[in-house]
Amino acid sequence: LARILNLLPGRRRRLETDFERELKYHLDRRIADLQLSGLSESEARRQAIHEFGSVDAVQEEVRETWTWRWLDHLNRDVRYALRTLMRNPSFAVTAVLSLALGIGANAAMFSLIDQILLRSLPVSEPERLVHLDWKGYAVATSWGSGNLMSYPLCRELNEQEQFFNGVFCRHPTTVNFSTGQQHEPVRAELVSGSFFSVLGLSPALGRLIDPSDDVRPGGHPVVVLSYNYWQNNLGGAQEVVGRKVLINNHPMTVIGIAPASFTSVDPLEVPVLWIPAMMTREAIPELGARLLDRRTVWMHVFARLQPGMTAEQAKSRIQPWFRSMLDADMRLESFPSVTNEQRAVYLASTVELHRAARGLSLRAGFLERPIRLLAAGTLLLLMLACLNVAGLLVARGAARARELTTRVALGATRRRITEQLLAESTLIVLGGCLLGLLAAPAASRVLVSYLIPDGDLSFRFDARVFLFASVAGLVAVVLCGLVPALQFGHKSLIASINDRSHGTSRGAVRLRKAIVVAQMGFALVLLIAAGLFVQTLARLLAKDRGFDSQSLVAFAVNPPGIGYSDSASVQVMRDLHRALTELPVVERAALSNSSLLSGGSFRRTLTIQSAERMVTERTVPGLRVSPGFFATLGTRVITGREFNDSDVPRADERSFRSVIVNQSFAQRYFGSRNPVGQRIGVGGQPDTPTNIEIVGVVEDISFRLIREPEPEHVFFPFGQPGPLSADGSFVVRVRGKPESAFPLIRAAVAQINPALPVNNLSTIDERVDRSLGTERMLATLSSGFGAIALLLSVVGLYGIVSFTVLQRRQEIGVRAALGATRSDALWLVIRDGLLMVGAGIAVALPFAWALRRLVEASLFGVGAFDAPTIAFASGLLIIVSLVATMRPAWRAASVSPTEALRFD
Amino acid sequence: MASDRFPIPQGTLDMLVLQILSLEPAHGYGIAQRLQQVSRDAVRVNQGSLYPALHRLEQKGWLKAEWRQSETGREAKFYTLTRSGQKQLAVEKESWDRLTAAVQLVFNTGS
């Protein structure tokens, strides 16, 4: 350590003066002693110095004991590099900034990828977790998305100790939560009693939900809060344990706080609280009656493998048990009647085990593709930044070639000079890394705001990100540092002295041209990608969605969530609907049981009775809508009519009388015939009654996502209580600015019941934007990347072209003297630039072809190797390059013939 | 430069310096004088080469240095043997003894 400290300038100075005093003392004493023995002063001095040996050599040797030689060299190299960089700050700033850009973007990207796709759950032995997936046909109503199973099945699996070390299940949902006055909708998770113990978690405070909370439906009014919610919203108070809170207006007791590290089994859907599954009726009223139903699937089921057992082994072990369960279920009286085919598929069902060390995230699955694209883009950007720095360094190396060769002549070894050059590029990269890491959180915020606007993700600076940045930095050092060092490596002194062209060899120019060509290539690839994504977004925005989003506002209320009964809920919604239509700002208002562009949908098998009886081969999403729904949305009714009040079922009716289908449904099941007047039934059993009349056909609506319309869709009248009614989602067409209606809408709801929360109040334009978030992000970021890439490569081009003009001034002068015109000179330079651009395009095209598979699936309405896009991107590159070469070309054109006579 | 005084092997100088300082603290010039006296001028040391050795031993922590008044009244840098320096000296003496004994043995049996 002392040796490292000895590098500090202060210590170093002390050591030097100390040693000087020591030496002086020695020599003075010796001279004095020799004088005593009779020598004259000058003789004594000569004798003393002779005895001592070479003072310089001793000094050098002593200095080396203070520190290691390499450390000393490093120290000097770094100081030297710092000095040279300071002398040319614009070079240093450009280099550091371009690297900071590349490394910052990559660190932010990596942090996100790590959190979304790579990181294991912070639970004990996450690699032993598996997710259970029912493969086949469950003969069940499903509630939620992903691989679902019933709650009783989860419990039975947990009892089968011979297969697993515990099984748990969870269902994510939203509940109205209140710690006192205001109800707010929060994300929650219904979990089995085994949830926390199988994950191997222990509480931060109090206790967690355990099997004793999983006994009797409605008998366990307890909740566990997430650590973050506890800290951020409740101030981390210890007294929170034992406190009463309201879940959908039902009192429950906080029993504990989950550990800080654990947020969820789904890194992108983080709940605020956990509730025992036995409290389903309170948390999800519509689902309450189905908690113990074996034919309602709604739980994501996970298991912990026994130690030493693979997922494959466990899977083959469990199949016989699963088969006998299927068999037993089928013999139950409650088992629905099914066709023979359906029964066969049911009995052939198996259980698949998927590794779940990283948890289970449906959204991560959707995000994987855009994330990969972005990662590819940011990597290209980093390479481009490295090339840029390499180009700058080569240019500088060339300008400094004389200085370096002179130093070789003065005795510096080639190795030392390479070390010095590497020290310089390492410093640049280090600066770039530090600045990049500082900028990474901001970059990460931009990425998250596009990718997961409502997510709980942020940039996390941890060891893994640091490691990634270090590796990226190392690659950058090698890429941009070694090239100039190598270029210098084989240059002789004589060549340098003979070199009249401003101390530069042809090799350096060729190297710089190659770098510019590579930059052009990368830039073109990014420009093409930008063109494709911008077109994708434009086509999606221009696409016919089946509704007019302008001045349309939507929100939802959930009266059962604050304790209303089903029939009272319907009354509340009717009252609210009337109150809304009476507002002067409201043009029209309508109601559905799922939200436009934000909710899910309920899928049902339908039986169609026209010329013959047929069952839909896939489930069809069904929505309940109030009269006037399509008029409010601005959706065209193609044939027949929209619902009116006579279609709304009366309170005592148990089924619908009328249905509206969309165009795709009509086309698929009726072809060219008119479906109006035909009848359908809900269900696919042989005895399903078909007594619902089709009263109209409407155009297709992009109801869930802009990108993919639901191909077939049916609409039932809203109003009757029953299993299909979830929350009341209102769509309101307003006059004037949509946002100005927000307070009026809130006031209208508050007048019905001030405790009723207004959920998700937003304009439809906002929801369209959010629905296209991924596409918008890809379009925006790829355009940004493309612009940066274009800028970097054009700066490189400008640099090399102006340099060659400077270098060839004499030659151009000679040409002018021999009768070449100004336009000849102009063309000479422009051709040089165009050749590089052309080479760049030639390099990029095979790349773009190879990368087309990567982008294909993320495009809409445009091919991955789209000729017009490529032509446009290349054209853009050529035009911008021409502009960049204009100035040097003009300078070449204005070289006078007298230049031919000049020597430097 | 021919001489009847023999040059000392590398590393041996360190041991001799440690040995001299084990008697009492001394400054560089004093050590040089002592070395000549004790070895009765048999050891030829360039006085300068003493200093790299001293600094090396100091960096290793075997010696401690401080500025103190010397016998002439001027401040001089005095070196003192540290505890780990004492241990090192013992180790080196021991291995030196073993080496010389072994060499002696070879000479005796070989002749």
Short mmCIF file of N, CA and C in Angstrom, two decimals, chain A residues 2-3 6 15 17-19 21-26 28-30 33 48 50-53 58 61-62 65-66, chain B residues 1 27-29 32-33 45-49 51-52 54-56 59-60 67 70-72 74-77 79:
data_model
loop_
_atom_site.label_atom_id
_atom_site.label_comp_id
_atom_site.label_asym_id
_atom_site.label_seq_id
_atom_site.Cartn_x
_atom_site.Cartn_y
_atom_site.Cartn_z
N ALA A 2 1.97 1.17 0.83
CA ALA A 2 2.86 2.33 0.91
C ALA A 2 3.36 2.70 -0.48
N ARG A 3 3.57 1.65 -1.28
CA ARG A 3 4.12 1.92 -2.61
C ARG A 3 3.14 2.66 -3.50
N ASN A 6 3.00 6.23 -2.28
CA ASN A 6 4.20 6.97 -2.66
C ASN A 6 4.05 7.68 -4.00
N LEU A 15 9.78 12.46 -0.14
CA LEU A 15 10.78 11.39 -0.30
C LEU A 15 12.01 11.94 -1.01
N THR A 17 13.11 15.13 -1.24
CA THR A 17 13.93 16.07 -0.44
C THR A 17 14.64 15.31 0.68
N ASP A 18 13.98 14.37 1.29
CA ASP A 18 14.60 13.55 2.34
C ASP A 18 15.85 12.87 1.82
N PHE A 19 15.67 12.26 0.64
CA PHE A 19 16.80 11.50 0.12
C PHE A 19 17.94 12.44 -0.25
N ARG A 21 18.72 15.24 1.23
CA ARG A 21 19.39 15.59 2.49
C ARG A 21 20.29 14.44 2.95
N GLU A 22 19.77 13.24 2.82
CA GLU A 22 20.52 12.07 3.26
C GLU A 22 21.83 11.94 2.50
N LEU A 23 21.72 12.11 1.17
CA LEU A 23 22.90 12.03 0.33
C LEU A 23 23.91 13.10 0.69
N LYS A 24 23.38 14.32 0.88
CA LYS A 24 24.25 15.44 1.16
C LYS A 24 24.99 15.21 2.48
N TYR A 25 24.29 14.68 3.45
CA TYR A 25 24.89 14.39 4.74
C TYR A 25 26.04 13.42 4.58
N HIS A 26 25.77 12.35 3.81
CA HIS A 26 26.78 11.32 3.60
C HIS A 26 28.03 11.93 2.97
N ASP A 28 28.98 15.09 2.68
CA ASP A 28 29.63 16.10 3.52
C ASP A 28 30.49 15.46 4.60
N ARG A 29 29.95 14.43 5.24
CA ARG A 29 30.70 13.73 6.30
C ARG A 29 31.98 13.11 5.75
N ARG A 30 31.81 12.46 4.56
CA ARG A 30 32.97 11.78 3.97
C ARG A 30 34.06 12.80 3.62
N ASP A 33 35.75 13.93 6.74
CA ASP A 33 36.67 12.90 7.25
C ASP A 33 37.95 12.83 6.42
N ALA A 48 35.50 11.37 -2.46
CA ALA A 48 34.22 10.96 -1.88
C ALA A 48 33.25 10.53 -2.96
N HIS A 50 33.99 9.55 -5.93
CA HIS A 50 34.48 8.33 -6.56
C HIS A 50 34.06 7.10 -5.75
N GLU A 51 34.26 7.22 -4.44
CA GLU A 51 33.88 6.09 -3.58
C GLU A 51 32.39 5.80 -3.65
N PHE A 52 31.62 6.87 -3.78
CA PHE A 52 30.16 6.69 -3.73
C PHE A 52 29.61 5.98 -4.96
N GLY A 53 30.26 6.19 -6.10
CA GLY A 53 29.72 5.64 -7.36
C GLY A 53 28.81 6.66 -7.99
N VAL A 58 22.37 5.71 -8.38
CA VAL A 58 21.87 5.40 -7.04
C VAL A 58 20.50 6.02 -6.85
N GLU A 61 17.97 4.05 -8.61
CA GLU A 61 17.71 2.78 -7.94
C GLU A 61 16.88 2.97 -6.68
N VAL A 62 17.15 4.04 -5.96
CA VAL A 62 16.40 4.30 -4.73
C VAL A 62 14.94 4.61 -5.06
N THR A 65 12.79 1.73 -5.44
CA THR A 65 12.34 0.98 -4.26
C THR A 65 11.07 1.61 -3.68
N TRP A 66 10.83 2.88 -4.01
CA TRP A 66 9.66 3.54 -3.45
C TRP A 66 8.36 3.00 -4.02
N MET B 1 37.95 -3.26 -12.50
CA MET B 1 38.82 -2.74 -11.44
C MET B 1 39.24 -3.91 -10.54
N HIS B 27 23.06 6.04 11.04
CA HIS B 27 22.73 6.66 9.76
C HIS B 27 23.54 6.02 8.66
N GLY B 28 23.21 6.40 7.41
CA GLY B 28 23.82 5.74 6.25
C GLY B 28 25.34 5.78 6.29
N TYR B 29 25.89 6.96 6.56
CA TYR B 29 27.34 7.08 6.56
C TYR B 29 27.94 6.20 7.64
N ALA B 32 28.07 2.65 6.58
CA ALA B 32 29.14 2.41 5.62
C ALA B 32 30.48 2.27 6.35
N GLN B 33 30.73 3.18 7.32
CA GLN B 33 31.97 3.13 8.09
C GLN B 33 32.08 1.82 8.84
N VAL B 45 32.21 -2.36 -0.89
CA VAL B 45 30.86 -1.88 -1.18
C VAL B 45 30.98 -0.49 -1.74
N ASN B 46 30.43 -0.28 -2.93
CA ASN B 46 30.27 1.08 -3.39
C ASN B 46 29.38 1.75 -2.37
N GLN B 47 29.88 2.82 -1.77
CA GLN B 47 29.10 3.39 -0.68
C GLN B 47 27.70 3.76 -1.15
N GLY B 48 27.61 4.15 -2.43
CA GLY B 48 26.29 4.53 -2.95
C GLY B 48 25.28 3.40 -2.93
N SER B 49 25.76 2.16 -3.17
CA SER B 49 24.81 1.05 -3.30
C SER B 49 24.18 0.68 -1.97
N TYR B 51 22.47 2.79 -0.25
CA TYR B 51 21.19 3.50 -0.10
C TYR B 51 19.99 2.79 -0.71
N PRO B 52 20.13 2.26 -1.95
CA PRO B 52 18.98 1.47 -2.45
C PRO B 52 18.61 0.37 -1.49
N LEU B 54 19.06 0.29 1.79
CA LEU B 54 18.39 0.86 2.97
C LEU B 54 16.93 1.19 2.65
N HIS B 55 16.69 1.83 1.50
CA HIS B 55 15.32 2.21 1.16
C HIS B 55 14.44 0.99 0.91
N ARG B 56 15.07 -0.03 0.29
CA ARG B 56 14.31 -1.25 0.04
C ARG B 56 13.86 -1.88 1.36
N GLN B 59 11.08 0.11 2.90
CA GLN B 59 9.78 -0.12 2.27
C GLN B 59 9.18 -1.45 2.73
N LYS B 60 10.11 -2.44 2.97
CA LYS B 60 9.60 -3.74 3.41
C LYS B 60 9.18 -3.72 4.86
N TRP B 67 14.69 11.32 11.52
CA TRP B 67 15.75 12.34 11.53
C TRP B 67 16.07 12.68 12.98
N SER B 70 22.93 13.94 14.92
CA SER B 70 24.04 12.99 14.88
C SER B 70 25.16 13.49 15.79
N GLU B 71 26.26 12.72 15.88
CA GLU B 71 27.37 13.05 16.76
C GLU B 71 28.02 14.39 16.39
N THR B 72 27.88 14.84 15.09
CA THR B 72 28.46 16.13 14.71
C THR B 72 27.52 17.27 14.98
N ARG B 74 24.69 17.75 13.36
CA ARG B 74 23.78 17.93 12.23
C ARG B 74 22.70 16.87 12.26
N GLU B 75 21.58 17.20 11.65
CA GLU B 75 20.50 16.20 11.57
C GLU B 75 20.89 15.12 10.56
N ALA B 76 20.70 13.87 10.93
CA ALA B 76 20.97 12.78 9.99
C ALA B 76 19.83 11.80 10.06
N LYS B 77 19.67 11.02 8.99
CA LYS B 77 18.57 10.06 8.96
C LYS B 77 19.05 8.76 9.60
N TYR B 79 18.56 4.95 10.96
CA TYR B 79 17.75 3.76 10.70
C TYR B 79 17.74 2.88 11.94
#
